[in-house]
Structures are given as structure tokens and as C-alpha cells.
Short mmCIF file of N, CA and C in Angstrom, two decimals:
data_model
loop_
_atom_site.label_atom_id
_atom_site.label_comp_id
_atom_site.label_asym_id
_atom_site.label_seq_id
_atom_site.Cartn_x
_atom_site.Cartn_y
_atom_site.Cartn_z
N UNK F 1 175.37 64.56 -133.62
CA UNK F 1 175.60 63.29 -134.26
C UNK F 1 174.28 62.78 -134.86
N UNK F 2 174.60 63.07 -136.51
CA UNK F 2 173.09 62.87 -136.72
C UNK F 2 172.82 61.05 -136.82
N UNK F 3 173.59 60.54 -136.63
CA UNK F 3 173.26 58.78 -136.46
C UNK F 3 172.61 58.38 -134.95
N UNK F 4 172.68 58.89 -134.58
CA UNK F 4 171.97 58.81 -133.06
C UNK F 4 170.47 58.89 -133.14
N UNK F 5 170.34 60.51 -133.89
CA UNK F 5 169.04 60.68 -134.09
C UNK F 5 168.77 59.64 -134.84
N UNK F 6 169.14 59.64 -136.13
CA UNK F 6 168.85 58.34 -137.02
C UNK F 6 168.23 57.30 -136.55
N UNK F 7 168.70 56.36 -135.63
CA UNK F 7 169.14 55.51 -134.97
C UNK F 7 167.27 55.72 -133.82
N UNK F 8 167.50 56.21 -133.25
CA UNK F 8 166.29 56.81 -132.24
C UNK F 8 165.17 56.80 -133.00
N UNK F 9 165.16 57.37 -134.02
CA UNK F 9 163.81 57.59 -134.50
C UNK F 9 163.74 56.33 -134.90
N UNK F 10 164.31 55.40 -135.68
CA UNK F 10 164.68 54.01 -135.93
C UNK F 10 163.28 53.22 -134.99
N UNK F 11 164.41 53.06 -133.96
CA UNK F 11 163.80 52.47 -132.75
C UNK F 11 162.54 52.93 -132.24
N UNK F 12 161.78 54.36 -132.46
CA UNK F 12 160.83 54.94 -132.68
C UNK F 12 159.79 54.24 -132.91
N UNK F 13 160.29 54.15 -134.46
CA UNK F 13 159.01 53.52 -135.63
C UNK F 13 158.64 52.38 -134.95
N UNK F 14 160.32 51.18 -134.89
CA UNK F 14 159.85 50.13 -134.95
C UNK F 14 159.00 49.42 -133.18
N UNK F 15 159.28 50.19 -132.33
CA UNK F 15 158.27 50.31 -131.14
C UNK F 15 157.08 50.22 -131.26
N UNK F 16 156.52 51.63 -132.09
CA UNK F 16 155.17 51.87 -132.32
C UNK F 16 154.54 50.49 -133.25
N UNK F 17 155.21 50.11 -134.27
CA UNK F 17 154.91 49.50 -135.18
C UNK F 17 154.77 48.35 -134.55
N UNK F 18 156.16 47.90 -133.70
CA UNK F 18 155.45 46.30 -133.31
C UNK F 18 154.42 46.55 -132.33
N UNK F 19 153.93 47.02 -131.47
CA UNK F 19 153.20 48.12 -130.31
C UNK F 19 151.58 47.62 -131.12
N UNK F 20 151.50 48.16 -131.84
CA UNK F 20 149.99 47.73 -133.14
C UNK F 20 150.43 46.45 -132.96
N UNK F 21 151.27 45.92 -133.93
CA UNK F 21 151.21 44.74 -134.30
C UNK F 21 150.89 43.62 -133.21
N UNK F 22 151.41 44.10 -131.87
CA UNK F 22 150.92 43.13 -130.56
C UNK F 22 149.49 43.26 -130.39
N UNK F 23 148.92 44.43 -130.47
CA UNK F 23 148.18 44.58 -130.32
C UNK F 23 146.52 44.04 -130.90
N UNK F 24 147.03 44.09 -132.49
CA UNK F 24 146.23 43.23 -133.34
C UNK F 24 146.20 42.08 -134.15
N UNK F 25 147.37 41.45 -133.51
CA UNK F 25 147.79 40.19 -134.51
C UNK F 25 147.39 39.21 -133.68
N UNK F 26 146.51 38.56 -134.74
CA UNK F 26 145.33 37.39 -134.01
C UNK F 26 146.61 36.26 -134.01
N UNK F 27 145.68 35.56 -133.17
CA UNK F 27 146.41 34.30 -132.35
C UNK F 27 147.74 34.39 -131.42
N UNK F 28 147.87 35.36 -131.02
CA UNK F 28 148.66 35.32 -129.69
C UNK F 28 148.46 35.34 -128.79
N UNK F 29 148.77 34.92 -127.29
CA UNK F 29 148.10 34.33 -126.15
C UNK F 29 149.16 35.49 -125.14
N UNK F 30 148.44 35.22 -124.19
CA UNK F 30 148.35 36.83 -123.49
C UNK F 30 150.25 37.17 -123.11
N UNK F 31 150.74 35.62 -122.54
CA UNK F 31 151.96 36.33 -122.36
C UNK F 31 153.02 36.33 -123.62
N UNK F 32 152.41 36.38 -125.16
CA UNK F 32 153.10 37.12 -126.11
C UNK F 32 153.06 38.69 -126.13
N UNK F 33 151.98 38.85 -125.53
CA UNK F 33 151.44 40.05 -125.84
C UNK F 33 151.97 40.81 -125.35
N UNK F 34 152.03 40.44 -123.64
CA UNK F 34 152.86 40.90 -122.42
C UNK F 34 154.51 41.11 -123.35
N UNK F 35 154.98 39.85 -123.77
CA UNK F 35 156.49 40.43 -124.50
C UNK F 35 156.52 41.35 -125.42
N UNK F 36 155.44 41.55 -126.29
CA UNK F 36 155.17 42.66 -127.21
C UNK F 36 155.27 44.06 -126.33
N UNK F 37 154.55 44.15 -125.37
CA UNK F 37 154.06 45.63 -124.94
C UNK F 37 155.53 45.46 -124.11
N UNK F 38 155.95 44.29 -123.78
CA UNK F 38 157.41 44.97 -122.63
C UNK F 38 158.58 45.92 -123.33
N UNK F 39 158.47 44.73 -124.67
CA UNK F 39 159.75 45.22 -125.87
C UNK F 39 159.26 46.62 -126.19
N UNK F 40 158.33 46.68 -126.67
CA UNK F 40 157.77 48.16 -127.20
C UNK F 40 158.01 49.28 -126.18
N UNK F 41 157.51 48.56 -124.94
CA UNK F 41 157.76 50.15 -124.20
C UNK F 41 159.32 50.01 -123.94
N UNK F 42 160.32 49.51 -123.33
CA UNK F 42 161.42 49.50 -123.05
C UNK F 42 162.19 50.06 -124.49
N UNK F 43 162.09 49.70 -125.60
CA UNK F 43 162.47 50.50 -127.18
C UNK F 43 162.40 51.74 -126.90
N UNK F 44 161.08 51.85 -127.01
CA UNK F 44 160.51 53.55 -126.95
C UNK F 44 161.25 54.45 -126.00
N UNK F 45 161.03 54.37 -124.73
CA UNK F 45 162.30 55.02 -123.58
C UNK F 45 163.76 54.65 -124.18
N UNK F 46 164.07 54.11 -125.07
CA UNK F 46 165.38 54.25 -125.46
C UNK F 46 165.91 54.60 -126.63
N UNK F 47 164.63 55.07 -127.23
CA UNK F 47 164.20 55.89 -128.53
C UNK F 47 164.32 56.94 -128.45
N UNK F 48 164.01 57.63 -127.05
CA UNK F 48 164.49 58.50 -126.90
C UNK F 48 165.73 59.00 -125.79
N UNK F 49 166.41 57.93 -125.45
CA UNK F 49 167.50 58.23 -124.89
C UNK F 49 168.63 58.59 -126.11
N UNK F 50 168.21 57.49 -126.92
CA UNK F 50 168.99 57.87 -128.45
C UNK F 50 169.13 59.34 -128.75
N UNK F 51 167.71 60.01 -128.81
CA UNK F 51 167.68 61.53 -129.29
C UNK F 51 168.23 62.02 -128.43
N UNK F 52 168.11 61.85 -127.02
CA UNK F 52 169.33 63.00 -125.63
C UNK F 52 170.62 62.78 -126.39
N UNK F 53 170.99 61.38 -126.93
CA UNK F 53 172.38 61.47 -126.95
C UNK F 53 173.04 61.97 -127.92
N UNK F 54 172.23 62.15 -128.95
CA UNK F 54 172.04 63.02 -130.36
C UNK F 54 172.08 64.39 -129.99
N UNK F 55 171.11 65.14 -129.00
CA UNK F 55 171.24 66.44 -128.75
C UNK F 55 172.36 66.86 -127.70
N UNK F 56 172.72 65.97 -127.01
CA UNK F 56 174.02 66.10 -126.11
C UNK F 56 175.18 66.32 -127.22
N UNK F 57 175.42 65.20 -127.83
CA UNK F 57 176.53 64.83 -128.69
C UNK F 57 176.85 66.80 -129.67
N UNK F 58 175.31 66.95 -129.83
CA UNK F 58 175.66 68.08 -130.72
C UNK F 58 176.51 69.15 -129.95
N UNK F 59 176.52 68.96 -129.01
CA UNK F 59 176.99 70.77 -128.15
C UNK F 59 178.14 69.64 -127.86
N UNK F 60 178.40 68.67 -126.95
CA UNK F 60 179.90 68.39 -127.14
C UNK F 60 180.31 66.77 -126.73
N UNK F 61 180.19 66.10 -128.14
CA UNK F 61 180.74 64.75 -128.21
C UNK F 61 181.91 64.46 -127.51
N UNK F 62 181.48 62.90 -127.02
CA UNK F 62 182.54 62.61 -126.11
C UNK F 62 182.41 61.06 -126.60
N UNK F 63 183.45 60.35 -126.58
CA UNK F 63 183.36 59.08 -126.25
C UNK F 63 182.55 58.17 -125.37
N UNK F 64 182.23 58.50 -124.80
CA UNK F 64 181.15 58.37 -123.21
C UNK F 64 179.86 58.39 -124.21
N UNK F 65 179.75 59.64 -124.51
CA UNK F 65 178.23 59.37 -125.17
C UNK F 65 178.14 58.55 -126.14
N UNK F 66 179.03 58.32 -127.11
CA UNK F 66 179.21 57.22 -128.50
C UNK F 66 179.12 56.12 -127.99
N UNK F 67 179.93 55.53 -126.89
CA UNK F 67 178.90 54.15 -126.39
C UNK F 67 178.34 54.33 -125.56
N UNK F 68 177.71 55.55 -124.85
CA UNK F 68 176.35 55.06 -124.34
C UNK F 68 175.06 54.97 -125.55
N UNK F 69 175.18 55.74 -126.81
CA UNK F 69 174.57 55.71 -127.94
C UNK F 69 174.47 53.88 -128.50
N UNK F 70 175.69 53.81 -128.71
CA UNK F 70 175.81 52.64 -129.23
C UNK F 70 174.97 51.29 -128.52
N UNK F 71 175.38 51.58 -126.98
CA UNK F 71 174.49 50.54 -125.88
C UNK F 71 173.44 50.60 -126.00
N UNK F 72 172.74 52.41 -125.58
CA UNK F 72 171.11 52.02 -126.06
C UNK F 72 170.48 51.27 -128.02
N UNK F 73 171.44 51.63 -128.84
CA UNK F 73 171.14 50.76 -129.83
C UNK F 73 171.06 49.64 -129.74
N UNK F 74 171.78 48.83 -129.53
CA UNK F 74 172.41 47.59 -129.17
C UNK F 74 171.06 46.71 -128.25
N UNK F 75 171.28 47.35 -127.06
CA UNK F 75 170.01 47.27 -125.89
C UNK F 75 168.84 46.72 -126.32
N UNK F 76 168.36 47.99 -127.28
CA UNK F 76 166.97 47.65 -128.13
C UNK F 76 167.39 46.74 -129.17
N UNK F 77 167.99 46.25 -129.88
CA UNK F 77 167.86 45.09 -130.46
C UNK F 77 168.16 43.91 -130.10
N UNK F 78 168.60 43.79 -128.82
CA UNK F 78 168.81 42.32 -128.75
C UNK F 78 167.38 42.52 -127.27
N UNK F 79 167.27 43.02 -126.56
CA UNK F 79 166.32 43.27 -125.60
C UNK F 79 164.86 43.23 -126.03
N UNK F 80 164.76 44.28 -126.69
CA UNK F 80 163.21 44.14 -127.68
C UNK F 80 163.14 42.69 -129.02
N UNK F 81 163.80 43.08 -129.35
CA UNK F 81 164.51 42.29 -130.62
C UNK F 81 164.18 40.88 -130.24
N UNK F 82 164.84 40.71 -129.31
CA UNK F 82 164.57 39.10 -128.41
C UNK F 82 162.92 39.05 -127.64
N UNK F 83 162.43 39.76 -127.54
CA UNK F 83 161.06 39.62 -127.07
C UNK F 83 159.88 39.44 -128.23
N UNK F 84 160.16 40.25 -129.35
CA UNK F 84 159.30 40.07 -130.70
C UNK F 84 159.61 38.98 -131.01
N UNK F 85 160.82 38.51 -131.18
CA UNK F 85 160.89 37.07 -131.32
C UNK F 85 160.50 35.88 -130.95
N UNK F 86 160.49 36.15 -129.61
CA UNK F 86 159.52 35.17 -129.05
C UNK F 86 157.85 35.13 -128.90
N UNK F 87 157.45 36.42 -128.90
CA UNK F 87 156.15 36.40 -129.53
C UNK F 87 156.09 36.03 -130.33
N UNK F 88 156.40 37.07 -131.94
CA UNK F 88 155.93 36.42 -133.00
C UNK F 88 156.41 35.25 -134.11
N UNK F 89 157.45 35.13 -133.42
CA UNK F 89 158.06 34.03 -134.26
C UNK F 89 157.89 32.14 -133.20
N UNK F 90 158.26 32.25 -132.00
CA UNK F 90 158.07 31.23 -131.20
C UNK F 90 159.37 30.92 -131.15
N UNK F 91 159.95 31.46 -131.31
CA UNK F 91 161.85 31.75 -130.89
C UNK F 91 162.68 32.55 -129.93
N UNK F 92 163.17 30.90 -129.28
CA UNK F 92 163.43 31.55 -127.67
C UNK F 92 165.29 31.52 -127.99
N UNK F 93 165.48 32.90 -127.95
CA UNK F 93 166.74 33.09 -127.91
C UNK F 93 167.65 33.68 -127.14
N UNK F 94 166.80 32.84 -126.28
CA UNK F 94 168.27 32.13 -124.75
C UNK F 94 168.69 33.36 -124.15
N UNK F 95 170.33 34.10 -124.05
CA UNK F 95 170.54 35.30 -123.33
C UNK F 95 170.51 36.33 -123.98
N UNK F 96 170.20 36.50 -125.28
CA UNK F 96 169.86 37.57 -125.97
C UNK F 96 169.22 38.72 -125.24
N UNK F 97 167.81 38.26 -124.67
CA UNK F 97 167.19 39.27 -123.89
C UNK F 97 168.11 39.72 -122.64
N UNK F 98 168.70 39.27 -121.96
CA UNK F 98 169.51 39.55 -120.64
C UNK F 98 170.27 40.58 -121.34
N UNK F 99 171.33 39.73 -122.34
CA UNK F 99 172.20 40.90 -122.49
C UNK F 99 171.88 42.38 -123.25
N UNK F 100 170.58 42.40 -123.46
CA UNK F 100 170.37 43.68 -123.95
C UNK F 100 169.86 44.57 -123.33
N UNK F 101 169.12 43.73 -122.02
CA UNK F 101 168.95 44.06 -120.28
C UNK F 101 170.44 45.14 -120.18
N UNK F 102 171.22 44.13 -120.14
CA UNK F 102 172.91 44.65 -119.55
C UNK F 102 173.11 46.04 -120.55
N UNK F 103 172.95 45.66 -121.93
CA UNK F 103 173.19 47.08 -122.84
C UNK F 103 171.97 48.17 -122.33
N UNK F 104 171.06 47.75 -122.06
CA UNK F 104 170.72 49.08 -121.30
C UNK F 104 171.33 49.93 -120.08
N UNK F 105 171.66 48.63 -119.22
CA UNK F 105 171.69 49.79 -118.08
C UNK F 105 173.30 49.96 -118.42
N UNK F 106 173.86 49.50 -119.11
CA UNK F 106 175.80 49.73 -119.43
C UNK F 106 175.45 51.43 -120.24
N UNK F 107 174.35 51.52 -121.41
CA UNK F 107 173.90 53.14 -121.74
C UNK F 107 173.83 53.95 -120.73
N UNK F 108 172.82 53.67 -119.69
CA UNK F 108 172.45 54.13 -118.39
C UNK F 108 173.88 55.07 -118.18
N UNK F 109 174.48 54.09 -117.38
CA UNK F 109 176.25 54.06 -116.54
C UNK F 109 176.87 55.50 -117.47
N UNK F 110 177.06 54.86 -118.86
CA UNK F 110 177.91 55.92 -119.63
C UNK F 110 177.27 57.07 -119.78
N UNK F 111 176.21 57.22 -119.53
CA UNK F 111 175.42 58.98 -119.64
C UNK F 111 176.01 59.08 -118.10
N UNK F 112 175.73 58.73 -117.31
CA UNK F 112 176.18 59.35 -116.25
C UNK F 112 177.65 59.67 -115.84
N UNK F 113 178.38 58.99 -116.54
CA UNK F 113 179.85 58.88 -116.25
C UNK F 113 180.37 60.31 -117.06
N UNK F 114 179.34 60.19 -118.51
CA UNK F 114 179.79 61.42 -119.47
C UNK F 114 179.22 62.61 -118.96
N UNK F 115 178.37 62.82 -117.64
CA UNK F 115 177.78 64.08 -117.00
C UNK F 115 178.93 64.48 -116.54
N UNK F 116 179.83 63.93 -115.78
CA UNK F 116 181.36 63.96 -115.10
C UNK F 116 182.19 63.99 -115.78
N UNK F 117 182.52 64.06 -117.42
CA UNK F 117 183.58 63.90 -118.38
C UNK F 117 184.25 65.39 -118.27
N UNK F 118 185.04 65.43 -119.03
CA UNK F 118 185.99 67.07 -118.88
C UNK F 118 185.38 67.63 -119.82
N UNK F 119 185.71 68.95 -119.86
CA UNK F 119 185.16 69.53 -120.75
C UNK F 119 185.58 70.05 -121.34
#
């Protein structure tokens, strides 16, 4: 499923990219920074859960993996997504971050459930 990969490398870039950008963008105070490096690394590990589910999917797609794909997408944008935001913008958007908390570990669940799928 080449949208997975797509998708992964996606989340890739934009890790690394905000990752710098925490890193060197003057006037932020330490616990922006802290949300920068949390979002970035939590993306990244799901940057490449994206690509497992891309290289899984290729030998044999299942429903299971399409939303656990979809969750880790999902995950990273409202999870990371909601943390850049509040760094660099000063926009606190409420359960955004939780629920992309939840779309992670709901990805989590469905890789494991799809280890047990039929075959």
C-alpha cells in the first residue's frame, strides 16, 4: 500500500523539520521546546510504524492494518499536530492532543490484533 509509505515518509519530513525548527526558533521558552521535541519524537516512531504497515500491507492487506495505518496517521496529526501548535502558534487545543494519544495506542491494538488475523 503505497499510501502508507506515502503517508510515513510524510510524517518523516515533517518530524525532522519541526525537530530543527524547535530547535532554532528564537523566542521560545523551554516548555515549548519540550512540546516540540515530544511531538517530533512521538511522529517519528510513527513514521515509521507507517512504513511496517506499508511493508506488511504489501505481502498481505487486511483491514486491521488499514486502520491501524489510518490511526497512526491520524495519531500524528492531532498528537504532534496539537503540540506544534501550542508551541508555535500559542494555541491550546484542548483534547486534540489526548485524542491522538488514543489514535496511537488504538494503531498499537490493531497491529496486534492483525498479527492474529486469518490468513
Amino acid at each position: 500500500m503505497r499510501v502508507w509509505l506515502a503517508l510515513g515518509a510524510l510524517h518523516g519530513f515533517v518530524a525532522v523539520a519541526a525537530g530543527a525548527l524547535g530547535s532554532h526558533a528564537p523566542g521560545l521558552d523551554e516548555a515549548a521546546h519540550t512540546w516540540v521535541r515530544t511531538g517530533a519524537q512521538y511522529q517519528a516512531i510513527h513514521a515509521l510504524a507507517l512504513i511496517g504497515v506499508a511493508a506488511l500491507a504489501e505481502r498481505r492487506a487486511t483491514l486491521r492494518l488499514a486502520f491501524a495505518g489510518l490511526a497512526f496517521f491520524l495519531g500524528g496529526l492531532a498528537f504532534s499536530g496539537g503540540l506544534y501548535a501550542r508551541a508555535f502558534l500559542g494555541v491550546d487545543l484542548g483534547p486534540v492532543v489526548p485524542a491522538g494519544g488514543i489514535a496511537f495506542l488504538s494503531g498499537w491494538l490493531l497491529l496486534f490484533l492483525a498479527a492474529f488475523g486469518r490468513r
